[in-house]
Amino acid sequence: MRLKAIAGKSAGDRASADTCDFPPLLDWIEVLQDEREDRLGFARRATFALLTQSGAGLIESFGSGNQKGLEGAMRAVALFQAHLQDMGRLAGMAERRLQRVAEVLATAD
């Protein structure tokens, strides 16, 4: 795909959405490779990407017989959510350790 220039239009004319053809950032093979090589990063990016889409856009994307894609997106979001829960648990443990260090240091003075 290539960006199409609109020649001969006056400044007052508005271009319609179909007059520009932007190249995709990734092809499907690159998306699948990204998912295999960095599952957690892919899950994070997929989660944030899903948050930027309109409800109508999501329904259009997953509603046309794309059950496999919907299930994959759900797995990616679940993976990222589980990771965040683990990170929250580990952060809580680290916080408790630092509190104990602070207590020991306070009694040593």
CSV table of N, CA and C in Angstrom, one decimal:
chain,number,residue,atom,x,y,z
A,1,MET,N,0.8,-1.2,0.0
A,1,MET,CA,0.0,0.0,0.0
A,1,MET,C,0.9,1.2,0.0
A,2,ARG,N,0.3,2.3,-0.5
A,2,ARG,CA,1.1,3.6,-0.5
A,2,ARG,C,0.2,4.7,-0.2
A,3,LEU,N,0.8,5.8,0.3
A,3,LEU,CA,0.1,7.0,0.5
A,3,LEU,C,-0.3,7.7,-0.8
A,4,LYS,N,-1.6,7.9,-1.0
A,4,LYS,CA,-2.0,8.6,-2.2
A,4,LYS,C,-2.1,10.1,-2.0
A,5,ALA,N,-1.5,10.8,-2.9
A,5,ALA,CA,-1.6,12.3,-2.8
A,5,ALA,C,-2.9,12.7,-3.6
A,6,ILE,N,-3.4,13.8,-3.1
A,6,ILE,CA,-4.6,14.3,-3.7
A,6,ILE,C,-4.2,15.6,-4.4
A,7,ALA,N,-4.1,15.5,-5.7
A,7,ALA,CA,-3.6,16.6,-6.5
A,7,ALA,C,-4.8,17.5,-7.0
A,8,GLY,N,-4.6,18.8,-7.1
A,8,GLY,CA,-5.5,19.7,-7.6
A,8,GLY,C,-6.7,20.0,-6.7
A,9,LYS,N,-6.6,19.7,-5.5
A,9,LYS,CA,-7.7,20.1,-4.6
A,9,LYS,C,-7.5,21.5,-4.0
A,10,SER,N,-8.5,22.2,-3.8
A,10,SER,CA,-8.4,23.5,-3.2
A,10,SER,C,-8.3,23.3,-1.7
A,11,ALA,N,-7.8,24.4,-1.0
A,11,ALA,CA,-7.7,24.3,0.4
A,11,ALA,C,-9.0,24.1,1.2
A,12,GLY,N,-10.1,24.5,0.6
A,12,GLY,CA,-11.4,24.3,1.2
A,12,GLY,C,-12.0,22.9,1.1
A,13,ASP,N,-11.5,22.1,0.1
A,13,ASP,CA,-12.0,20.7,-0.1
A,13,ASP,C,-11.4,19.8,1.0
A,14,ARG,N,-12.3,19.0,1.5
A,14,ARG,CA,-11.9,18.0,2.5
A,14,ARG,C,-11.7,16.6,1.9
A,15,ALA,N,-10.7,16.0,2.3
A,15,ALA,CA,-10.4,14.6,1.7
A,15,ALA,C,-11.2,13.6,2.5
A,16,SER,N,-11.8,12.7,1.8
A,16,SER,CA,-12.5,11.6,2.5
A,16,SER,C,-11.5,10.5,3.0
A,17,ALA,N,-12.0,9.7,3.9
A,17,ALA,CA,-11.1,8.7,4.5
A,17,ALA,C,-10.6,7.7,3.5
A,18,ASP,N,-11.3,7.5,2.4
A,18,ASP,CA,-10.8,6.6,1.4
A,18,ASP,C,-9.8,7.1,0.4
A,19,THR,N,-9.4,8.4,0.5
A,19,THR,CA,-8.5,9.0,-0.4
A,19,THR,C,-7.0,8.8,0.1
A,20,CYS,N,-6.9,8.4,1.4
A,20,CYS,CA,-5.5,8.1,1.9
A,20,CYS,C,-5.4,6.6,2.1
A,21,ASP,N,-4.3,6.1,1.7
A,21,ASP,CA,-4.0,4.6,1.9
A,21,ASP,C,-2.7,4.5,2.6
A,22,PHE,N,-2.8,4.3,3.9
A,22,PHE,CA,-1.6,4.2,4.8
A,22,PHE,C,-1.1,2.8,4.8
A,23,PRO,N,0.3,2.6,4.8
A,23,PRO,CA,0.8,1.2,4.8
A,23,PRO,C,0.6,0.7,6.3
A,24,PRO,N,0.4,-0.6,6.4
A,24,PRO,CA,0.3,-1.2,7.7
A,24,PRO,C,1.7,-1.2,8.5
A,25,LEU,N,1.6,-1.1,9.8
A,25,LEU,CA,2.9,-1.0,10.5
A,25,LEU,C,3.5,-2.4,10.7
A,26,LEU,N,2.7,-3.4,10.8
A,26,LEU,CA,3.1,-4.8,10.9
A,26,LEU,C,2.3,-5.7,9.9
A,27,ASP,N,2.9,-6.8,9.4
A,27,ASP,CA,2.0,-7.7,8.8
A,27,ASP,C,1.7,-8.8,9.8
A,28,TRP,N,0.8,-9.7,9.4
A,28,TRP,CA,0.3,-10.8,10.4
A,28,TRP,C,1.5,-11.7,10.8
A,29,ILE,N,2.4,-12.0,10.0
A,29,ILE,CA,3.6,-12.8,10.3
A,29,ILE,C,4.4,-12.2,11.4
A,30,GLU,N,4.6,-10.8,11.3
A,30,GLU,CA,5.3,-10.1,12.3
A,30,GLU,C,4.6,-10.1,13.7
A,31,VAL,N,3.2,-10.0,13.6
A,31,VAL,CA,2.4,-10.0,14.8
A,31,VAL,C,2.6,-11.3,15.5
A,32,LEU,N,2.5,-12.4,14.8
A,32,LEU,CA,2.6,-13.7,15.4
A,32,LEU,C,4.0,-14.0,15.9
A,33,GLN,N,5.1,-13.5,15.2
A,33,GLN,CA,6.4,-13.6,15.7
A,33,GLN,C,6.6,-12.8,17.0
A,34,ASP,N,6.1,-11.6,17.1
A,34,ASP,CA,6.1,-10.8,18.3
A,34,ASP,C,5.5,-11.5,19.5
A,35,GLU,N,4.3,-12.2,19.2
A,35,GLU,CA,3.7,-12.9,20.3
A,35,GLU,C,4.5,-14.1,20.8
A,36,ARG,N,5.2,-14.8,19.9
A,36,ARG,CA,6.0,-15.9,20.3
A,36,ARG,C,7.2,-15.5,21.0
A,37,GLU,N,7.9,-14.4,20.6
A,37,GLU,CA,9.2,-14.0,21.1
A,37,GLU,C,9.0,-13.2,22.5
A,38,ASP,N,7.9,-12.5,22.6
A,38,ASP,CA,7.7,-11.7,23.8
A,38,ASP,C,6.3,-11.7,24.2
A,39,ARG,N,5.9,-12.8,24.8
A,39,ARG,CA,4.4,-13.0,25.1
A,39,ARG,C,3.9,-12.0,26.1
A,40,LEU,N,4.7,-11.7,27.1
A,40,LEU,CA,4.2,-10.7,28.1
A,40,LEU,C,4.1,-9.3,27.4
A,41,GLY,N,5.1,-8.9,26.7
A,41,GLY,CA,5.1,-7.6,26.0
A,41,GLY,C,4.0,-7.5,25.0
A,42,PHE,N,3.7,-8.6,24.3
A,42,PHE,CA,2.6,-8.7,23.4
A,42,PHE,C,1.3,-8.5,24.1
A,43,ALA,N,1.2,-9.2,25.2
A,43,ALA,CA,-0.1,-9.1,26.0
A,43,ALA,C,-0.3,-7.7,26.5
A,44,ARG,N,0.8,-7.0,27.0
A,44,ARG,CA,0.7,-5.6,27.4
A,44,ARG,C,0.3,-4.7,26.3
A,45,ARG,N,0.9,-4.8,25.2
A,45,ARG,CA,0.6,-4.0,24.0
A,45,ARG,C,-0.9,-4.3,23.5
A,46,ALA,N,-1.3,-5.5,23.5
A,46,ALA,CA,-2.6,-5.9,23.1
A,46,ALA,C,-3.7,-5.3,24.0
A,47,THR,N,-3.4,-5.4,25.3
A,47,THR,CA,-4.3,-4.8,26.3
A,47,THR,C,-4.5,-3.3,26.1
A,48,PHE,N,-3.4,-2.6,26.0
A,48,PHE,CA,-3.5,-1.2,25.8
A,48,PHE,C,-4.1,-0.8,24.4
A,49,ALA,N,-3.8,-1.6,23.4
A,49,ALA,CA,-4.4,-1.4,22.1
A,49,ALA,C,-6.0,-1.6,22.2
A,50,LEU,N,-6.4,-2.6,22.9
A,50,LEU,CA,-7.8,-2.8,23.0
A,50,LEU,C,-8.5,-1.7,23.8
A,51,LEU,N,-7.8,-1.0,24.7
A,51,LEU,CA,-8.4,0.1,25.4
A,51,LEU,C,-8.5,1.4,24.6
A,52,THR,N,-7.8,1.4,23.4
A,52,THR,CA,-7.9,2.6,22.6
A,52,THR,C,-9.0,2.5,21.5
A,53,GLN,N,-9.5,1.3,21.3
A,53,GLN,CA,-10.5,1.0,20.3
A,53,GLN,C,-11.9,1.4,20.8
A,54,SER,N,-12.7,1.9,19.9
A,54,SER,CA,-14.2,2.1,20.2
A,54,SER,C,-14.9,0.8,20.3
A,55,GLY,N,-16.0,0.8,21.0
A,55,GLY,CA,-16.8,-0.4,21.1
A,55,GLY,C,-17.2,-0.9,19.7
A,56,ALA,N,-17.6,0.0,18.9
A,56,ALA,CA,-18.1,-0.3,17.5
A,56,ALA,C,-16.9,-1.0,16.7
A,57,GLY,N,-15.7,-0.4,16.9
A,57,GLY,CA,-14.5,-1.0,16.2
A,57,GLY,C,-14.2,-2.4,16.7
A,58,LEU,N,-14.4,-2.6,18.0
A,58,LEU,CA,-14.1,-4.0,18.5
A,58,LEU,C,-15.1,-5.0,18.0
A,59,ILE,N,-16.4,-4.5,18.0
A,59,ILE,CA,-17.4,-5.4,17.5
A,59,ILE,C,-17.2,-5.7,16.0
A,60,GLU,N,-16.8,-4.7,15.3
A,60,GLU,CA,-16.6,-4.9,13.8
A,60,GLU,C,-15.4,-5.9,13.7
A,61,SER,N,-14.3,-5.7,14.5
A,61,SER,CA,-13.1,-6.5,14.3
A,61,SER,C,-13.4,-8.0,14.7
A,62,PHE,N,-14.1,-8.2,15.8
A,62,PHE,CA,-14.2,-9.6,16.3
A,62,PHE,C,-15.6,-10.2,15.9
A,63,GLY,N,-16.5,-9.4,15.4
A,63,GLY,CA,-17.8,-9.9,15.1
A,63,GLY,C,-18.0,-10.6,13.8
A,64,SER,N,-17.1,-10.5,12.9
A,64,SER,CA,-17.3,-11.1,11.6
A,64,SER,C,-16.7,-12.5,11.5
A,65,GLY,N,-17.1,-13.4,12.4
A,65,GLY,CA,-16.6,-14.7,12.4
A,65,GLY,C,-15.2,-14.8,12.9
A,66,ASN,N,-14.7,-13.9,13.7
A,66,ASN,CA,-13.3,-13.9,14.2
A,66,ASN,C,-13.3,-14.3,15.6
A,67,GLN,N,-13.9,-15.5,15.9
A,67,GLN,CA,-14.0,-16.0,17.3
A,67,GLN,C,-12.6,-16.3,17.8
A,68,LYS,N,-11.8,-16.9,16.9
A,68,LYS,CA,-10.4,-17.2,17.2
A,68,LYS,C,-9.6,-16.0,17.7
A,69,GLY,N,-9.8,-14.9,17.0
A,69,GLY,CA,-9.1,-13.6,17.3
A,69,GLY,C,-9.6,-13.1,18.6
A,70,LEU,N,-10.9,-13.2,18.9
A,70,LEU,CA,-11.5,-12.7,20.2
A,70,LEU,C,-10.9,-13.6,21.3
A,71,GLU,N,-10.9,-14.9,21.1
A,71,GLU,CA,-10.3,-15.7,22.2
A,71,GLU,C,-8.8,-15.4,22.4
A,72,GLY,N,-8.1,-15.2,21.4
A,72,GLY,CA,-6.7,-14.9,21.5
A,72,GLY,C,-6.5,-13.5,22.3
A,73,ALA,N,-7.3,-12.6,22.0
A,73,ALA,CA,-7.2,-11.3,22.7
A,73,ALA,C,-7.6,-11.5,24.1
A,74,MET,N,-8.6,-12.3,24.4
A,74,MET,CA,-9.0,-12.5,25.8
A,74,MET,C,-7.8,-13.2,26.6
A,75,ARG,N,-7.1,-14.2,25.9
A,75,ARG,CA,-6.0,-14.8,26.6
A,75,ARG,C,-4.9,-13.8,26.8
A,76,ALA,N,-4.6,-12.9,25.9
A,76,ALA,CA,-3.6,-11.9,26.1
A,76,ALA,C,-3.9,-11.0,27.2
A,77,VAL,N,-5.1,-10.6,27.3
A,77,VAL,CA,-5.5,-9.7,28.4
A,77,VAL,C,-5.4,-10.4,29.8
A,78,ALA,N,-5.8,-11.7,29.8
A,78,ALA,CA,-5.8,-12.5,31.0
A,78,ALA,C,-4.3,-12.7,31.4
A,79,LEU,N,-3.4,-12.9,30.5
A,79,LEU,CA,-2.0,-13.1,30.8
A,79,LEU,C,-1.4,-11.8,31.4
A,80,PHE,N,-1.8,-10.7,30.8
A,80,PHE,CA,-1.3,-9.4,31.4
A,80,PHE,C,-1.9,-9.1,32.7
A,81,GLN,N,-3.1,-9.4,32.9
A,81,GLN,CA,-3.8,-9.2,34.2
A,81,GLN,C,-3.1,-10.1,35.3
A,82,ALA,N,-2.8,-11.4,35.0
A,82,ALA,CA,-2.1,-12.3,35.9
A,82,ALA,C,-0.7,-11.7,36.2
A,83,HIS,N,0.0,-11.2,35.2
A,83,HIS,CA,1.3,-10.6,35.5
A,83,HIS,C,1.2,-9.4,36.4
A,84,LEU,N,0.2,-8.6,36.2
A,84,LEU,CA,0.0,-7.4,37.1
A,84,LEU,C,-0.3,-7.8,38.5
A,85,GLN,N,-1.1,-8.9,38.7
A,85,GLN,CA,-1.4,-9.4,40.0
A,85,GLN,C,-0.1,-9.9,40.7
A,86,ASP,N,0.7,-10.6,39.9
A,86,ASP,CA,2.0,-11.1,40.5
A,86,ASP,C,2.9,-10.0,40.9
A,87,MET,N,3.0,-8.9,40.0
A,87,MET,CA,3.8,-7.8,40.3
A,87,MET,C,3.3,-7.0,41.5
A,88,GLY,N,2.0,-6.9,41.7
A,88,GLY,CA,1.4,-6.3,42.9
A,88,GLY,C,1.8,-7.1,44.1
A,89,ARG,N,1.7,-8.4,44.1
A,89,ARG,CA,2.1,-9.3,45.2
A,89,ARG,C,3.6,-9.1,45.5
A,90,LEU,N,4.4,-9.1,44.5
A,90,LEU,CA,5.9,-8.9,44.8
A,90,LEU,C,6.2,-7.5,45.3
A,91,ALA,N,5.5,-6.5,44.8
A,91,ALA,CA,5.7,-5.2,45.3
A,91,ALA,C,5.3,-5.1,46.7
A,92,GLY,N,4.2,-5.7,47.1
A,92,GLY,CA,3.8,-5.7,48.5
A,92,GLY,C,4.9,-6.4,49.4
A,93,MET,N,5.4,-7.5,48.9
A,93,MET,CA,6.5,-8.2,49.7
A,93,MET,C,7.7,-7.3,49.8
A,94,ALA,N,8.1,-6.6,48.8
A,94,ALA,CA,9.2,-5.7,48.8
A,94,ALA,C,9.0,-4.6,49.8
A,95,GLU,N,7.8,-4.0,49.8
A,95,GLU,CA,7.4,-3.0,50.7
A,95,GLU,C,7.5,-3.4,52.1
A,96,ARG,N,7.0,-4.6,52.4
A,96,ARG,CA,7.1,-5.1,53.8
A,96,ARG,C,8.6,-5.3,54.2
A,97,ARG,N,9.4,-5.8,53.3
A,97,ARG,CA,10.8,-5.9,53.7
A,97,ARG,C,11.5,-4.6,54.0
A,98,LEU,N,11.1,-3.6,53.2
A,98,LEU,CA,11.7,-2.2,53.4
A,98,LEU,C,11.2,-1.7,54.7
A,99,GLN,N,9.9,-2.0,55.1
A,99,GLN,CA,9.4,-1.5,56.4
A,99,GLN,C,10.2,-2.2,57.5
A,100,ARG,N,10.5,-3.5,57.4
A,100,ARG,CA,11.3,-4.1,58.4
A,100,ARG,C,12.7,-3.5,58.5
A,101,VAL,N,13.3,-3.2,57.4
A,101,VAL,CA,14.6,-2.6,57.4
A,101,VAL,C,14.5,-1.3,58.1
A,102,ALA,N,13.5,-0.5,57.8
A,102,ALA,CA,13.3,0.8,58.5
A,102,ALA,C,13.2,0.7,60.0
A,103,GLU,N,12.4,-0.4,60.4
A,103,GLU,CA,12.2,-0.6,61.8
A,103,GLU,C,13.5,-1.0,62.5
A,104,VAL,N,14.3,-1.8,61.9
A,104,VAL,CA,15.6,-2.2,62.4
A,104,VAL,C,16.5,-1.0,62.5
A,105,LEU,N,16.6,-0.2,61.5
A,105,LEU,CA,17.4,1.0,61.5
A,105,LEU,C,16.9,2.0,62.6
A,106,ALA,N,15.6,2.1,62.8
A,106,ALA,CA,15.1,3.0,63.8
A,106,ALA,C,15.5,2.6,65.2
A,107,THR,N,15.5,1.3,65.4
A,107,THR,CA,15.8,0.8,66.8
A,107,THR,C,17.3,0.8,67.0
A,108,ALA,N,18.1,0.8,65.9
A,108,ALA,CA,19.6,0.8,66.1
A,108,ALA,C,20.1,2.2,66.5
A,109,ASP,N,19.3,3.2,66.3
A,109,ASP,CA,19.8,4.6,66.6
A,109,ASP,C,19.7,4.9,68.0
